[in-house]
Coordinates of C-alpha atoms in Angstrom, one line a residue:
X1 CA 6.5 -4.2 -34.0
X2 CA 8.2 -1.4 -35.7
X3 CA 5.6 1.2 -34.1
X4 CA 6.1 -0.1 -30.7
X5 CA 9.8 0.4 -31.0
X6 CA 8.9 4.0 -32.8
X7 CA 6.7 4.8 -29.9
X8 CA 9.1 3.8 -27.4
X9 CA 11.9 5.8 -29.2
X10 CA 10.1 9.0 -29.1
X11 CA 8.9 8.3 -25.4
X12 CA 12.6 8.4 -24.6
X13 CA 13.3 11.0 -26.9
X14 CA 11.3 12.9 -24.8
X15 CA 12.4 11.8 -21.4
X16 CA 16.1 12.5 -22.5
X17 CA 15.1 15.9 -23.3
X18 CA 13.1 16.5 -19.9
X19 CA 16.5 15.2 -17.6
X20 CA 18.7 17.1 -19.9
X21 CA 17.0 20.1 -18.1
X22 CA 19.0 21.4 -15.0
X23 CA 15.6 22.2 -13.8
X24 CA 14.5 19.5 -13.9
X25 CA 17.1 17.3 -12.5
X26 CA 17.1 20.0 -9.7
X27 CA 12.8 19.3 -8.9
X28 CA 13.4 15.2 -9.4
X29 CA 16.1 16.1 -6.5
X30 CA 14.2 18.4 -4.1
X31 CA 11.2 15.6 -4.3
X32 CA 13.8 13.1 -3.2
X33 CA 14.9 15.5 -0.8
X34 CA 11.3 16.6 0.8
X35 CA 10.3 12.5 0.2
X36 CA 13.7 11.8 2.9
X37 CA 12.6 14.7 5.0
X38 CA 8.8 13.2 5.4
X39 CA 9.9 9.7 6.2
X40 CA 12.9 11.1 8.6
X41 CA 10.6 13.3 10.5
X42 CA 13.4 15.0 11.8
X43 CA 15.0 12.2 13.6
X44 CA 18.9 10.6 13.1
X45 CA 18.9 8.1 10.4
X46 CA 19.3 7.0 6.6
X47 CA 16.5 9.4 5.5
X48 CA 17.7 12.5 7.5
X49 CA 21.2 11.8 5.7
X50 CA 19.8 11.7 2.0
X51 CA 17.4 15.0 3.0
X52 CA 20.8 16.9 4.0
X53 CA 23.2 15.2 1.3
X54 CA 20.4 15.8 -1.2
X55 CA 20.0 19.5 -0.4
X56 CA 24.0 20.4 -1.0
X57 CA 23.9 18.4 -3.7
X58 CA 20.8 21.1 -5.2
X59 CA 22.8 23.9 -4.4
X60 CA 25.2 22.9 -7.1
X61 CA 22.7 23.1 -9.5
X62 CA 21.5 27.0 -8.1
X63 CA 24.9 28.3 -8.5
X64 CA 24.7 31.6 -10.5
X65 CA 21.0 31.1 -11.0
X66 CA 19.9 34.4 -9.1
X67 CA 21.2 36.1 -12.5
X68 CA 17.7 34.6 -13.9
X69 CA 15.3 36.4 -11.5
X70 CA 18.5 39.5 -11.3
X71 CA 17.6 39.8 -15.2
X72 CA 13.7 39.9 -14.9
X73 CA 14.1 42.5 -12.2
X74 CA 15.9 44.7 -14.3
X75 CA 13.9 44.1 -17.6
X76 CA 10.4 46.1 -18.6
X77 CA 7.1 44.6 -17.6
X78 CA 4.5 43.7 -20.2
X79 CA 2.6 45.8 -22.0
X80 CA -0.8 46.4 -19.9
X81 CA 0.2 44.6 -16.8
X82 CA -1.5 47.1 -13.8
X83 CA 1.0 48.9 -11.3
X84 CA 0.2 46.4 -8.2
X85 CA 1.1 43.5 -10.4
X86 CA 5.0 44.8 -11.7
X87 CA 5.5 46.2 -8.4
X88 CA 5.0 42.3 -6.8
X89 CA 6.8 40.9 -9.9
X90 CA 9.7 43.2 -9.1
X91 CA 9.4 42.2 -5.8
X92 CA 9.6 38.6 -6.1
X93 CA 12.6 38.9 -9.0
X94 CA 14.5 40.7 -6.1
X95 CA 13.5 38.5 -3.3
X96 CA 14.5 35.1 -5.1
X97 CA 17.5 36.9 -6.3
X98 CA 18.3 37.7 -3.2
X99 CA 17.5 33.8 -1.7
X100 CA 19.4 32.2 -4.5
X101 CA 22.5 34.7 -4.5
X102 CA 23.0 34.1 -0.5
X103 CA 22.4 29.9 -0.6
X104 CA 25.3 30.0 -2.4
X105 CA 27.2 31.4 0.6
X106 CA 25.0 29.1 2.6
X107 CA 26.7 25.9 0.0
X108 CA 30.4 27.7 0.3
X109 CA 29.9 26.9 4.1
X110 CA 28.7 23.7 4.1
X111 CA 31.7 22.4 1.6
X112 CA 33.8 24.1 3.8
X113 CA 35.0 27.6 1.7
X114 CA 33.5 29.7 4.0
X115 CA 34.5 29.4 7.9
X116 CA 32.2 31.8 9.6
X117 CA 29.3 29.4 11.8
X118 CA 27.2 31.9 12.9
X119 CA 27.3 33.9 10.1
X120 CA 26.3 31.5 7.7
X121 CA 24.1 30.0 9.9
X122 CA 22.3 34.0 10.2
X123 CA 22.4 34.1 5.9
X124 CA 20.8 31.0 5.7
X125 CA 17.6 32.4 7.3
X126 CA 18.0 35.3 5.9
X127 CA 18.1 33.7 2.7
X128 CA 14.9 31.6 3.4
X129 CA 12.8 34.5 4.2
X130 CA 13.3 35.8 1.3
X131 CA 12.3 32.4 -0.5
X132 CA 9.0 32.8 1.9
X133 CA 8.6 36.4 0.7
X134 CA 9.1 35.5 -2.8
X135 CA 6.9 32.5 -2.8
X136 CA 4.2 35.2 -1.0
X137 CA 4.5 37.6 -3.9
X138 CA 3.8 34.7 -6.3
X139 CA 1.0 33.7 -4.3
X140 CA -0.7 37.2 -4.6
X141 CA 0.2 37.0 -8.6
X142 CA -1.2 34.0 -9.6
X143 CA -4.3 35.2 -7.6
X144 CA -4.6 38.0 -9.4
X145 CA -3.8 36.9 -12.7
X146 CA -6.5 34.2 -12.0
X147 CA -9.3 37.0 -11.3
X148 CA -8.0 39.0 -14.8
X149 CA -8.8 36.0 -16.7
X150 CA -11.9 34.9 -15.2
X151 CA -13.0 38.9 -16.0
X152 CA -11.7 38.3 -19.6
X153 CA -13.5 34.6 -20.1
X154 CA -17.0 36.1 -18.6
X155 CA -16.2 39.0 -21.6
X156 CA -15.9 36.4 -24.1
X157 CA -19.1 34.6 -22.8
X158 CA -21.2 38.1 -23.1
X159 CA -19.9 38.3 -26.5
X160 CA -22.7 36.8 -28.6
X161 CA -21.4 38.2 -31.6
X162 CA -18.4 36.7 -31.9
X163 CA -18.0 33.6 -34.4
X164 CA -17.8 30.7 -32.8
X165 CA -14.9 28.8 -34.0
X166 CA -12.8 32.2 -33.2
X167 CA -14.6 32.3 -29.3
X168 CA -14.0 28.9 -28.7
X169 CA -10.0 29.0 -29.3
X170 CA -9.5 32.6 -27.4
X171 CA -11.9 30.6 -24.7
X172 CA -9.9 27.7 -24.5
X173 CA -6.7 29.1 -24.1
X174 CA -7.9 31.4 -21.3
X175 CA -8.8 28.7 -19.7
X176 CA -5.6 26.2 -20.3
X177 CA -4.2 29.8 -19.0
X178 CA -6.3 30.0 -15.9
X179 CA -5.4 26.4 -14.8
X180 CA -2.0 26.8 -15.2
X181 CA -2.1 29.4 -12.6
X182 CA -4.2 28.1 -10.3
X183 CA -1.8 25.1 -10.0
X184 CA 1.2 27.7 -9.5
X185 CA -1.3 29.2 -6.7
X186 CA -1.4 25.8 -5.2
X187 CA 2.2 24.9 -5.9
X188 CA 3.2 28.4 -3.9
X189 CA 0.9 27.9 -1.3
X190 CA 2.8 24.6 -0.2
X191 CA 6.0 26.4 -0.7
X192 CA 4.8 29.3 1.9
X193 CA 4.3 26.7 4.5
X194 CA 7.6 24.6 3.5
X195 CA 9.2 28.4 4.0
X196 CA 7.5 28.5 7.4
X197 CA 8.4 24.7 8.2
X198 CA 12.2 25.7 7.4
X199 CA 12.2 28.5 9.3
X200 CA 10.7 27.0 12.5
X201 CA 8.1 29.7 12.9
X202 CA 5.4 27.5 13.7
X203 CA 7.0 24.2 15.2
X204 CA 4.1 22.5 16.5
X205 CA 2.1 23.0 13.7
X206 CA 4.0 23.0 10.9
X207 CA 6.3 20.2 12.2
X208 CA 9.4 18.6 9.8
X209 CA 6.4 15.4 8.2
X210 CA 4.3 18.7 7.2
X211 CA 7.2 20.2 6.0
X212 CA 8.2 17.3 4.1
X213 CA 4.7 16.1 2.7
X214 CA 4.1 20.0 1.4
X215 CA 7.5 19.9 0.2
X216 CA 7.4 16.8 -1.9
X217 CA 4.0 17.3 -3.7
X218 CA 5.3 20.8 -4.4
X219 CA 7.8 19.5 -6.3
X220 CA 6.1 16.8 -8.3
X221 CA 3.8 19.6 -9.4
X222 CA 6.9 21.8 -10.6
X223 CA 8.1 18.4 -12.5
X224 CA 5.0 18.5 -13.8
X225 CA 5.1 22.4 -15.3
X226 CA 8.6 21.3 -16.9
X227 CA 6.8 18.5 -18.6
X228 CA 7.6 18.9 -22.4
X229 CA 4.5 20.1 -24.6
X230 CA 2.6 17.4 -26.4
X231 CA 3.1 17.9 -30.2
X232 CA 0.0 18.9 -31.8
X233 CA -1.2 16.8 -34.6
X234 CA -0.6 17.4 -38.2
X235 CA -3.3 18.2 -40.0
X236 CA -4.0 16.8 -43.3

């Protein structure tokens, strides 16, 4: 009895410490949000009013964040990182900057600070393009981040030399590495098309159930990637 209620304890030890996260609370939101937008389909109804009351609500959240990605622009890449790779990192600090600095203009007119229609309505899709460029830049990243490890892993494998436990940690962790990205490849995929669905660039195609769908399983991945870390056992 007393492990059960130990087990439990820590399981919401670490569920407090997950919604205690902005970021979190702000991903369990957009999946409510992209989950409205599926069902709604674009039409009038309950689930068009929780996609649009759910979407100011996030922009609470965002307020100030573009100092994150303003930071990172403004801070020195990492040691050995090739020229193509800081220049797209740069470019996606600036461009999510950018998006999450002009939303807030975007919130200040929904709540009603900020009079000017047209205006707004023009910063808005200013702002999402540069949430679809962003999202493109990180999309090029993670695909070449993935190639760099797989280069690195095939090294390790040619390496007969090396002693075994020693390959087998630096191989595992490359590859923990390398499927961590490739879910942030598939994560910013969908979030290229949501960009697209948002923007009304491809309406027939991409139509506000697509947008939706992609929308909601992105975030559940990205409440996934805020998951706390298992705590590794102790050893004796």
């Amino acid at each position: 009895m007393s492990t059960t209620l130990d087990t439990t304890r820590a399981e919401l030890a670490l569920l407090v410490l997950y919604l205690n996260k902005a970021e979190a609370r702000d991903k369990i939101c957009r999946a409510i949000q992209y989950g409205s937008k599926f069902i709604s389909n674009g039409e009038p109804g309950t689930a068009q009013n929780v996609d649009k009351t759910t979407s100011l609500a996030r922009k609470v959240f965002r307020l100030f964040k573009f100092v994150n990605d303003l930071h990172g622009l403004i801070s020195p890449p990492a040691a050995g990182t090739p020229l193509p790779l800081i220049f797209l990192g740069k470019s996606k600090n600036a461009l999510l900057s950018t998006f999450l600095f002009l939303d807030q203009i975007v919130w200040a007119h929904r709540t009603g600070i900020y009079k000017n229609k047209e205006r707004a309505e023009l910063i808005g899709r200013i702002s999402l393009y540069c949430w679809l460029g962003s999202s493109t830049c990180t999309n090029l990243i993670e695909v070449a981040e993935i190639k760099r490890l797989s280069k690195s892993m095939k090294k390790l494998n040619s390496n007969v030399c090396m002693i075994s436990f020693v390959f087998d940690e630096q191989y595992e962790a490359k590859l923990k590495k390398s499927n961590e990205r490739l879910l942030s490849l598939v994560k910013s995929s969908m979030d290229i098309v949501v960009a697209v669905g948002l923007l009304q660039l491809a309406p027939k195609k991409v139509t506000p159930r697509v947008t939706g769908a992609l929308g909601f399983a992105s975030s559940l991945i990205s409440c996934y990637q805020l998951l706390p870390a298992p705590a590794k056992a102790k050893v004796n």
